Tab-separated table of C-alpha atoms in Angstrom:
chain	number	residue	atom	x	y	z
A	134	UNK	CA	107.859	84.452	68.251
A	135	UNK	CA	106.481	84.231	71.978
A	136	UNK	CA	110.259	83.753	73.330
A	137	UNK	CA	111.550	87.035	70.838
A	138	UNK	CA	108.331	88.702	72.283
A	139	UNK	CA	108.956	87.654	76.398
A	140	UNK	CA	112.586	89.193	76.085
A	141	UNK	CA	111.888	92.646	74.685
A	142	UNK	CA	108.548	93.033	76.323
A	143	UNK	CA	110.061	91.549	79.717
A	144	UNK	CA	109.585	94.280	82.195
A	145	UNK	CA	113.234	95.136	82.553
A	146	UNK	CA	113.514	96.018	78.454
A	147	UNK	CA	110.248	98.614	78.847
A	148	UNK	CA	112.111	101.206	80.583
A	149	UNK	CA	112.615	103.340	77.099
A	150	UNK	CA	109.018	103.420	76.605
A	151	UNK	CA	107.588	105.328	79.309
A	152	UNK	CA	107.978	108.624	77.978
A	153	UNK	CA	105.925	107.641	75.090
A	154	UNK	CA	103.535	105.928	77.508
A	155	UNK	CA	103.461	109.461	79.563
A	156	UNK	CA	102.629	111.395	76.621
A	157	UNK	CA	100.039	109.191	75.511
A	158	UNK	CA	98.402	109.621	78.822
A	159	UNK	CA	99.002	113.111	79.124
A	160	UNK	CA	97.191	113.453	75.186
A	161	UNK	CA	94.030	110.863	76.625
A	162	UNK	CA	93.883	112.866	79.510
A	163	UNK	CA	93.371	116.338	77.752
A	164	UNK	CA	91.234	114.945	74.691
A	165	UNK	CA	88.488	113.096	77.500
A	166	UNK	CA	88.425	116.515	79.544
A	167	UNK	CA	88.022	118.902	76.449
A	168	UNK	CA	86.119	116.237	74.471
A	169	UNK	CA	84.055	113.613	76.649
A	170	UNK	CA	81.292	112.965	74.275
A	171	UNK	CA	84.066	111.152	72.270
A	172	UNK	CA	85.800	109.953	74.898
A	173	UNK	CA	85.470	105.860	73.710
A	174	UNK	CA	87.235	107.148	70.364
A	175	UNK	CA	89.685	108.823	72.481
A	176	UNK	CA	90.489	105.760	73.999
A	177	UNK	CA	90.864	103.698	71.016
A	178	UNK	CA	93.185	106.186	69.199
A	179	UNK	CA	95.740	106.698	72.611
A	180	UNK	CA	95.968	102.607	73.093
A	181	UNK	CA	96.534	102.226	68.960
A	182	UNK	CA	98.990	105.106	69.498
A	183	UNK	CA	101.254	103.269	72.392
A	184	UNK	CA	101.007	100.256	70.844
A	185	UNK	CA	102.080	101.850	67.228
A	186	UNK	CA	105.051	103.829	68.651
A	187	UNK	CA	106.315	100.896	70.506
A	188	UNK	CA	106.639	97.905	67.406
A	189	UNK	CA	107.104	100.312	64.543
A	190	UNK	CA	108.202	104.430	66.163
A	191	UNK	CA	105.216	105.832	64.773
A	192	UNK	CA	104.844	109.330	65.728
A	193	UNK	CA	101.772	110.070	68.295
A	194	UNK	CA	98.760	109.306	66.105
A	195	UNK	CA	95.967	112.138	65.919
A	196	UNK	CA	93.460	110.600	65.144
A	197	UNK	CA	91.786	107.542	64.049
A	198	UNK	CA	91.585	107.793	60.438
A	199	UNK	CA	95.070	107.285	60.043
A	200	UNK	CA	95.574	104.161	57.499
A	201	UNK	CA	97.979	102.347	59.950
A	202	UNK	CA	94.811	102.139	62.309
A	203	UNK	CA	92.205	101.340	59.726
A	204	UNK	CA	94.423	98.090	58.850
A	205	UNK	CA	94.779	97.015	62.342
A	206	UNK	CA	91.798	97.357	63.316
A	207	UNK	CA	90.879	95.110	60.106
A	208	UNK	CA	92.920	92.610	61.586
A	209	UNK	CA	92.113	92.863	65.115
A	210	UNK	CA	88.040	92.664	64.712
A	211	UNK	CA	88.451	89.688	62.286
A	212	UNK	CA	90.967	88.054	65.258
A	213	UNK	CA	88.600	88.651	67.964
A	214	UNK	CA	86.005	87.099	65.592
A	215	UNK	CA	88.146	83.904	64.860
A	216	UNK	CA	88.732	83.400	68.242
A	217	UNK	CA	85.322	82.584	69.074
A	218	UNK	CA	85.109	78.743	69.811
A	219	UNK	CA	82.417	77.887	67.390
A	220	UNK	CA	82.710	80.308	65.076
A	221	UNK	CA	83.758	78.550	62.217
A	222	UNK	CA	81.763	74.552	61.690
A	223	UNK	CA	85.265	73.086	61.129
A	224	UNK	CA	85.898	73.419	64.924
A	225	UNK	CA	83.288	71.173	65.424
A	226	UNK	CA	83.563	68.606	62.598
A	227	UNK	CA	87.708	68.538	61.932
A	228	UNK	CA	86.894	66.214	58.659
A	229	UNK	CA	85.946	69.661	56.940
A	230	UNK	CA	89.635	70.295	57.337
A	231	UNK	CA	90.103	67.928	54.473
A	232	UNK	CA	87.282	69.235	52.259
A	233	UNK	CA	89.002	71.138	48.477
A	234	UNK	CA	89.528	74.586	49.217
A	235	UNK	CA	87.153	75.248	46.223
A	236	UNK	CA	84.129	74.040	48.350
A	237	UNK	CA	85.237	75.660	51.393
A	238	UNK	CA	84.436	79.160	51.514
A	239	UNK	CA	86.450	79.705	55.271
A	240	UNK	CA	89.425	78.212	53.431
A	241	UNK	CA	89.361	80.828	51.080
A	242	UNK	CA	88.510	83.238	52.908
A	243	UNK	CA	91.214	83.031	55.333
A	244	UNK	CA	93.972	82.589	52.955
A	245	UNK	CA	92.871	85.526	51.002
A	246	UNK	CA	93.182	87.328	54.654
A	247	UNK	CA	96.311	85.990	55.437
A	248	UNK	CA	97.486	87.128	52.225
A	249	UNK	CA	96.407	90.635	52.991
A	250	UNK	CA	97.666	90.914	56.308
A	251	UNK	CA	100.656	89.404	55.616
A	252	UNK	CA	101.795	91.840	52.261
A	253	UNK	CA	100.529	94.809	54.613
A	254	UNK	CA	102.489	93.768	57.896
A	255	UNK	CA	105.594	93.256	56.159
A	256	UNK	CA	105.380	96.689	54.491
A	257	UNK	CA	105.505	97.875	58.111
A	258	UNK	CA	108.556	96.039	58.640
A	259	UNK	CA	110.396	96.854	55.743
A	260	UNK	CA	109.554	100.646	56.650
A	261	UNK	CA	111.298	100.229	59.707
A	262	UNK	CA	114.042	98.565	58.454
A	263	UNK	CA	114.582	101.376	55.753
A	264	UNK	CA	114.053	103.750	58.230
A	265	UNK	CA	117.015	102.230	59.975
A	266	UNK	CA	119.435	102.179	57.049
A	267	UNK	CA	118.444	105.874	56.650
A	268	UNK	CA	119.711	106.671	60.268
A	269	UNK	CA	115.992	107.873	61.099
A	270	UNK	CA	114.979	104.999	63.115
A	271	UNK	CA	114.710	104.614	66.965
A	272	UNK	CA	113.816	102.056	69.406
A	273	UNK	CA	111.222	100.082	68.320
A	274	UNK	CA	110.214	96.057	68.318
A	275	UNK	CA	110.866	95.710	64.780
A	276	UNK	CA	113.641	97.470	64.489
A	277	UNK	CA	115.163	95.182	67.947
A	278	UNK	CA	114.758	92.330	64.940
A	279	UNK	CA	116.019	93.457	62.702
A	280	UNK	CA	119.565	94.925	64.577
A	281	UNK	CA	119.383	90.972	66.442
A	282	UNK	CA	118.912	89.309	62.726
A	283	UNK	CA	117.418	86.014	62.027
A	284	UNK	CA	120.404	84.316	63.495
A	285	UNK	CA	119.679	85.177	66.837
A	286	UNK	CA	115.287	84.935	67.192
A	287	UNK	CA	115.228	82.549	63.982
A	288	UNK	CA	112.456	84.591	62.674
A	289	UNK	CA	112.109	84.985	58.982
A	290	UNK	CA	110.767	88.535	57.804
A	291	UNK	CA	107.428	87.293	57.322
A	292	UNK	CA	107.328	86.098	60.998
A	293	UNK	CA	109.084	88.984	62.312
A	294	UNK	CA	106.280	91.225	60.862
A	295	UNK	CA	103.717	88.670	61.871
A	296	UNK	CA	105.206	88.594	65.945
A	297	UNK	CA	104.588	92.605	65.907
A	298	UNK	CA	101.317	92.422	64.350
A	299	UNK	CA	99.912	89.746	67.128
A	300	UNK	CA	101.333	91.591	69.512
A	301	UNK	CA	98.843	94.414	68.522
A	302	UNK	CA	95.888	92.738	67.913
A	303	UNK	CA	96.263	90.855	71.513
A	304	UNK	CA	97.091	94.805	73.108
A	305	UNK	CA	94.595	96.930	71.579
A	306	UNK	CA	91.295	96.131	72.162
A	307	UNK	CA	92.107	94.318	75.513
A	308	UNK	CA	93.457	97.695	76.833
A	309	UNK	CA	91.563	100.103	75.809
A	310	UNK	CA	88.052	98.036	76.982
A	311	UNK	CA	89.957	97.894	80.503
A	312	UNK	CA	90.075	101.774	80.011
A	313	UNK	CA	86.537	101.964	79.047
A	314	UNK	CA	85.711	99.561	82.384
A	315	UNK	CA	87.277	102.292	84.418
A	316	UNK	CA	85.217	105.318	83.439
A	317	UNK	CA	82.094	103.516	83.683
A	318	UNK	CA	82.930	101.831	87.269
A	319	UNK	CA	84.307	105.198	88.675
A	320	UNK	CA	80.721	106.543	87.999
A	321	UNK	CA	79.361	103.776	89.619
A	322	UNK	CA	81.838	104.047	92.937
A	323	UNK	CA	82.864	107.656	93.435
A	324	UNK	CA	83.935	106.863	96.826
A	325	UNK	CA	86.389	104.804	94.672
A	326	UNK	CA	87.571	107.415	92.857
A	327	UNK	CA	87.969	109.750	95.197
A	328	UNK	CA	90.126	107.956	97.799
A	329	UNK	CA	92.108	107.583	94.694
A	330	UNK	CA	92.702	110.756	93.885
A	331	UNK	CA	93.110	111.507	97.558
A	332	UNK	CA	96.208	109.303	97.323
A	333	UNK	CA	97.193	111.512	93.942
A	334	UNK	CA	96.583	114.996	95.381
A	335	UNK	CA	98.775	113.595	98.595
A	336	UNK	CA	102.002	112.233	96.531
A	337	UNK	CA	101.653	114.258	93.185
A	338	UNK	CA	99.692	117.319	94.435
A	339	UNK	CA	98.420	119.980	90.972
A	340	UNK	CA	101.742	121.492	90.264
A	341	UNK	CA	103.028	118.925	88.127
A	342	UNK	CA	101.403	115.519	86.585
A	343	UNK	CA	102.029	112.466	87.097
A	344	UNK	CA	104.887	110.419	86.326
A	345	UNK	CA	106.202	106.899	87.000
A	346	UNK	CA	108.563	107.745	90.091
A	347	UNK	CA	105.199	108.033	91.460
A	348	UNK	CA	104.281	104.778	90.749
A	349	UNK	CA	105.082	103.102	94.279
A	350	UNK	CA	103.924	105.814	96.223
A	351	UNK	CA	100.492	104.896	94.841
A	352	UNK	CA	99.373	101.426	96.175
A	353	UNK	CA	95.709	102.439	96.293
A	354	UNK	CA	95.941	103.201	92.055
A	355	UNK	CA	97.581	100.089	91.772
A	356	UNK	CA	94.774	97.967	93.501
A	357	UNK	CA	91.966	100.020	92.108
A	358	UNK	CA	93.590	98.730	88.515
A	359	UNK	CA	94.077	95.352	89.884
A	360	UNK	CA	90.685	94.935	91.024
A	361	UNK	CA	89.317	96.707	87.220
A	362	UNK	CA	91.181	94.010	85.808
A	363	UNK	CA	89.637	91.508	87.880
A	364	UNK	CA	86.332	91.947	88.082
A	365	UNK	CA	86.176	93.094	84.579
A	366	UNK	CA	88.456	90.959	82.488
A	367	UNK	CA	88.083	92.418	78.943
A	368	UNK	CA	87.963	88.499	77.782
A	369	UNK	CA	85.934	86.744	80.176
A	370	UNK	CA	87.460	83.384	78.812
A	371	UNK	CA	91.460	82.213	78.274
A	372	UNK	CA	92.713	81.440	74.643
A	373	UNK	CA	92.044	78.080	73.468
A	374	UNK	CA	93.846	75.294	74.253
A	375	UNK	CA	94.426	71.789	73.106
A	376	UNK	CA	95.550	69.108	75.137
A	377	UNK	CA	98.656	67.247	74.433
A	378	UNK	CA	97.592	63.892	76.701
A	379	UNK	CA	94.916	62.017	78.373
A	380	UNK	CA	94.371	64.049	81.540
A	381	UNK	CA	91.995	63.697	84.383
A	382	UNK	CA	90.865	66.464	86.649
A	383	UNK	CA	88.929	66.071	89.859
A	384	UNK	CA	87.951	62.543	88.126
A	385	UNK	CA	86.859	64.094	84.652
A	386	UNK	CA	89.048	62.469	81.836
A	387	UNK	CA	90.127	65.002	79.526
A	388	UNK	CA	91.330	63.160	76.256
A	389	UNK	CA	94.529	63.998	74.231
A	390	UNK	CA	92.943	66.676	71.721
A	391	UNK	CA	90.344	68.593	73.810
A	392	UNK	CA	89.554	71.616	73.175
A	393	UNK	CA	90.616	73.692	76.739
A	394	UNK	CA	89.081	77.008	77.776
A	395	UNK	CA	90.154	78.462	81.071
A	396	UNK	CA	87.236	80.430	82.424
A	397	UNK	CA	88.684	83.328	83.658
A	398	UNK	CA	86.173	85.407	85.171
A	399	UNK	CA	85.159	82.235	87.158
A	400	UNK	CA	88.846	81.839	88.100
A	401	UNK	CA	88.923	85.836	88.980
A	402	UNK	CA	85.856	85.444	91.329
A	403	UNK	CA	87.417	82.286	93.552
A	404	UNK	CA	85.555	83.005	96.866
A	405	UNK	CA	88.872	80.647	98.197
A	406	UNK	CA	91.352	83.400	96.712
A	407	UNK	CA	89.410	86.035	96.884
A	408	UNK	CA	87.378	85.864	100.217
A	409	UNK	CA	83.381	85.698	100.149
A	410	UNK	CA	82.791	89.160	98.756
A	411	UNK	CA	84.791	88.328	95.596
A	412	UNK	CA	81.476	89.166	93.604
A	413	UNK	CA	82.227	92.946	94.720
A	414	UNK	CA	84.307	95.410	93.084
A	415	UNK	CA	86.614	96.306	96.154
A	416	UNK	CA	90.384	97.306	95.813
A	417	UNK	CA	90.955	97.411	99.447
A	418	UNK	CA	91.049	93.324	98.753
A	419	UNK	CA	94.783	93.712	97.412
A	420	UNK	CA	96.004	95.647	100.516
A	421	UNK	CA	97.272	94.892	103.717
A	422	UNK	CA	95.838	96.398	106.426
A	423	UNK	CA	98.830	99.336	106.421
A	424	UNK	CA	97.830	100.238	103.145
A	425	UNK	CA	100.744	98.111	101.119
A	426	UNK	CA	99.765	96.113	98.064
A	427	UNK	CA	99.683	92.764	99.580
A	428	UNK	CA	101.663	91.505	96.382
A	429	UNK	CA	103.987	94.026	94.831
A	430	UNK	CA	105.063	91.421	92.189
A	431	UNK	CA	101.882	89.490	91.386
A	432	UNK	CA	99.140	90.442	88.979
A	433	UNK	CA	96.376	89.517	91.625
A	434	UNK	CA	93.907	88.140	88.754
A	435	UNK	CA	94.460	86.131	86.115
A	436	UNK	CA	93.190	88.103	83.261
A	437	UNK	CA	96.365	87.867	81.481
A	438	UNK	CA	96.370	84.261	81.845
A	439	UNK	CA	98.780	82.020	84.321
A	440	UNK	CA	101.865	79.746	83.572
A	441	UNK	CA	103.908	79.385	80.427
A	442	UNK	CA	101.807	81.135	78.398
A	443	UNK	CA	100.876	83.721	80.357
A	444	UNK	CA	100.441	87.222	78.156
A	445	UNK	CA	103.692	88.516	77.559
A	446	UNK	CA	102.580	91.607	77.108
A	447	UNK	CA	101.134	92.235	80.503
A	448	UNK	CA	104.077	94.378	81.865
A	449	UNK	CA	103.264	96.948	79.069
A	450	UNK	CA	100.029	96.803	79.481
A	451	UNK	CA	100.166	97.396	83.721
A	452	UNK	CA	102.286	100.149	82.615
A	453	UNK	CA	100.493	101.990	79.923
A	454	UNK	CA	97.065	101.149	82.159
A	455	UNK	CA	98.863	102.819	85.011
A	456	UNK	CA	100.349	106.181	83.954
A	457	UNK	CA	96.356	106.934	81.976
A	458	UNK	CA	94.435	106.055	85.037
A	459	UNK	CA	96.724	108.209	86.990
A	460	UNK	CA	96.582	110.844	84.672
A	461	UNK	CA	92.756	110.721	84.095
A	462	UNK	CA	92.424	110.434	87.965
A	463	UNK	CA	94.937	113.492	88.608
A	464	UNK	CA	92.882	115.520	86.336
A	465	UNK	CA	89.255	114.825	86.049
A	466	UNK	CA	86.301	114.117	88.134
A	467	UNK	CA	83.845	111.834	86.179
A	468	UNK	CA	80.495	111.991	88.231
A	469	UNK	CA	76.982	110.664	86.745
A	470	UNK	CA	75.149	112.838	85.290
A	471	UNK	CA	71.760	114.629	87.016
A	472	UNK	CA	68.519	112.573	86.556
A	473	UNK	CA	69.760	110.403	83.896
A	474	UNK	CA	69.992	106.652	84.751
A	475	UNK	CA	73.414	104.645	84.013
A	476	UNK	CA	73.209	101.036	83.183
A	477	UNK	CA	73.522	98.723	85.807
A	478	UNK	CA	77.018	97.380	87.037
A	479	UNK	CA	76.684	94.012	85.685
A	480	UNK	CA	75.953	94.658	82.295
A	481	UNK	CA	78.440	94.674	79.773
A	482	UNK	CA	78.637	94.003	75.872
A	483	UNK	CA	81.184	92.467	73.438
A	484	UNK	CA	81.799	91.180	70.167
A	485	UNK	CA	83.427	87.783	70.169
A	486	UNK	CA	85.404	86.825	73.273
A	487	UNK	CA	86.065	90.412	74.322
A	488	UNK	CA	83.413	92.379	76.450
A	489	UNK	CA	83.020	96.259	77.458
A	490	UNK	CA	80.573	98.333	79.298
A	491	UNK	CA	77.894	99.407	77.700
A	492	UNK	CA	77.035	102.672	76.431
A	493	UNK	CA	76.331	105.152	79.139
A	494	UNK	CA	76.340	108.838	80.083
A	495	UNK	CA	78.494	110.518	82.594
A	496	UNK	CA	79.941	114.129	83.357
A	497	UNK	CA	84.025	115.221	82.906
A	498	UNK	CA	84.816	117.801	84.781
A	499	UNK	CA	88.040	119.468	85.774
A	500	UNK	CA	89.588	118.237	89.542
A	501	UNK	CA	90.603	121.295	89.731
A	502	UNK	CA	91.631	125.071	88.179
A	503	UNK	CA	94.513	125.024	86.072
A	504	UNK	CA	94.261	120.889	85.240
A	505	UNK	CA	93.693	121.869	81.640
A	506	UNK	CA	95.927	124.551	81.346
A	507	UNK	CA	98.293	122.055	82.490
A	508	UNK	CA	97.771	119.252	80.256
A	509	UNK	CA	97.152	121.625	76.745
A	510	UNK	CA	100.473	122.923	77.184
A	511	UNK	CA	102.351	119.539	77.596
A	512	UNK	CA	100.062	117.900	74.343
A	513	UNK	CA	101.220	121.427	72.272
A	514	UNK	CA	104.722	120.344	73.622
A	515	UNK	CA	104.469	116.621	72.780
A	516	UNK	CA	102.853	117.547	68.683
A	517	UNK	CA	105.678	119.645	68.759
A	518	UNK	CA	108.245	117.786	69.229
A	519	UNK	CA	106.794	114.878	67.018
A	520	UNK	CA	106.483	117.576	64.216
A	521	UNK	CA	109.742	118.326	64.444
A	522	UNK	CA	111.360	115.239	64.594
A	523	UNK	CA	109.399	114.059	61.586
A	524	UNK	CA	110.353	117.023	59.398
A	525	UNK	CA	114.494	115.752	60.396
């Protein structure tokens, strides 16, 4: 699954998805400015979107009640909830493993959710794949699979459906809490923000949005999303790991079996990597003193993990994380609102392993006449289109 997942997700195979990235922006973009009480809704349904269009060609979503998101989001809360170390006693006392599914009620209930998930994700599939024997379908994960067959990936259906479905549930709530970390930290630093959209107005100007040509004419963006990612990982801790052999580190034996969780927000704040401000939230830390990004290859954090099984969906996710900040910087100001107070900087919330800000106020306005002019008529465009295309 992870080597089928690495080659179409690799970051030379993403080039077909950034119109569908750039209209998913352009759609956040307008619902936040017309809509900001909503805005963490807005969020969800855009990154569900993406990620939706991407393994399965699902037309632009409009809104979350559509059943496709209900399921995954099913399947992504009880995920995040599994993931917890602890969470379930048999992580603690393996003998339980051995225990008659009768008197083990996790047992049960995860096979009954496996079950589930399993009938529902390979209903997906098969839509695709009937999709594709109707002519109808375009480029998509699944349907990748299914033109490469089992005798290429080795994948069964079952496992096919099952790589798209993880690939979700690792995507959605990991991006759109990075999106939520933005809005609240540009209220916090509006000098932030505003050099960044000084860098917009100079390369993009109001005439036109943004798009990705723009991309490397925009090295302060790309450090202000390096350092989001950073200093607010959306999972402050790496996925579980066991270890194959004894191992010692700095003297500590780790035995063969341990349970191994990278702390990544430790990792992230390395005063040796990161200098002796690495506590503060400062993007000029991944430029050179020109202005350049000091690495134009490199993640500069670690929140999508390090060595073999590093996220392979972290090119996708710079990407769609790039083109919505843009967007949202190229056409709104968010500012704190007047005599309310915003929760601190530090504080942030979470269920399971991943965190986000917490709830807080702020004022969306317009950066400028015509912004929302501008972005209605592309969305109209973009509906249109879909509409269209789904009636064919």
């Amino acid at each position: 699954m992870r080597r089928v997942s690495e080659v179409q997700l690799g970051l030379k195979s993403l080039a077909p998805y950034q119109d569908l990235q750039t209209d998913q922006a352009i759609i956040l973009a307008y619902e936040i400015l017309t809509d900001p009480i909503n805005r963490a809704e807005h969020i969800l349904r855009a990154t569900a979107s993406v990620i939706l269009s991407l393994l399965y060609d699902q037309t632009p979503l409009k809104s979350l009640n559509d059943p496709s998101v209900k399921l995954m989001d099913d399947y992504g809360h009880k995920m995040v909830r599994a993931a917890q170390p602890g969470n379930n006693l048999v992580e603690m006392f393996p003998i339980l493993e051995y225990i008659p599914t009768f008197f083990s009620k996790w047992k049960r209930e995860s096979t009954a959710d496996f079950r589930k998930f399993s009938s529902m994700f390979e209903e997906k599939y098969l839509a695709v794949k009937e999709r594709m024997l109707s002519g109808e379908q375009r480029s998509s994960f699944c349907a990748t699979l299914l033109e490469n067959g089992p005798e290429k990936h080795g994948l069964s259906g079952l496992e096919s459906a099952w790589a798209a479905a993880t690939i979700y549930g690792a995507a959605y709530e990991t991006t759109a809490r990075t999106l939520s970390w933005f809005l609240f930290l540009m209220v916090h630093f509006p000098d932030v923000q505003k050099k960044a959209q000084d860098e917009i107005e100079a390369v993009v100007g109001r005439s036109r949005m943004p798009s990705f040509s723009d991309m490397n004419h925009l090295p302060y963006v790309r450090a202000l999303i390096k350092e989001i990612l950073r200093w607010r990982p959306p999972a402050a801790m790496g996925v579980p790991r066991v270890s194959i052999e004894d191992d010692y580190y700095e003297g500590q034996l780790i035995p063969k079996g341990s349970v191994c969780i990278s702390a990544i927000w430790s990792i992230n704040r390395d005063p040796e990597v990161y200098g002796a401000d690495a506590e503060k939230f400062r993007p000029e830390r991944h430029l050179n003193p020109d202005g350049t990004l000091k690495d134009e290859k490199g993640d500069g954090h670690f929140t999508f993990g390090f060595g073999r099984r590093e996220c392979v969906g972290r090119h996708f996710a710079n990407k769609a994380l790039l083109i919505e900040i843009s967007m949202l910087l190229w056409a709104i100001r968010i500012e704190a609102p007047a005599g309310c107070t915003i929760p601190h900087v530090s504080v942030d919330i979470g269920e399971g392993v991943i965190s986000r800000p917490p709830d807080f106020d702020c004022v969306i306005k317009p950066r400028f006449e015509g912004a929302g002019t501008t972005l209605k008529q592309a969305r109209d465009m973009i509906f249109q289109t879909a509409d269209h295309n789904g009636r064919e």
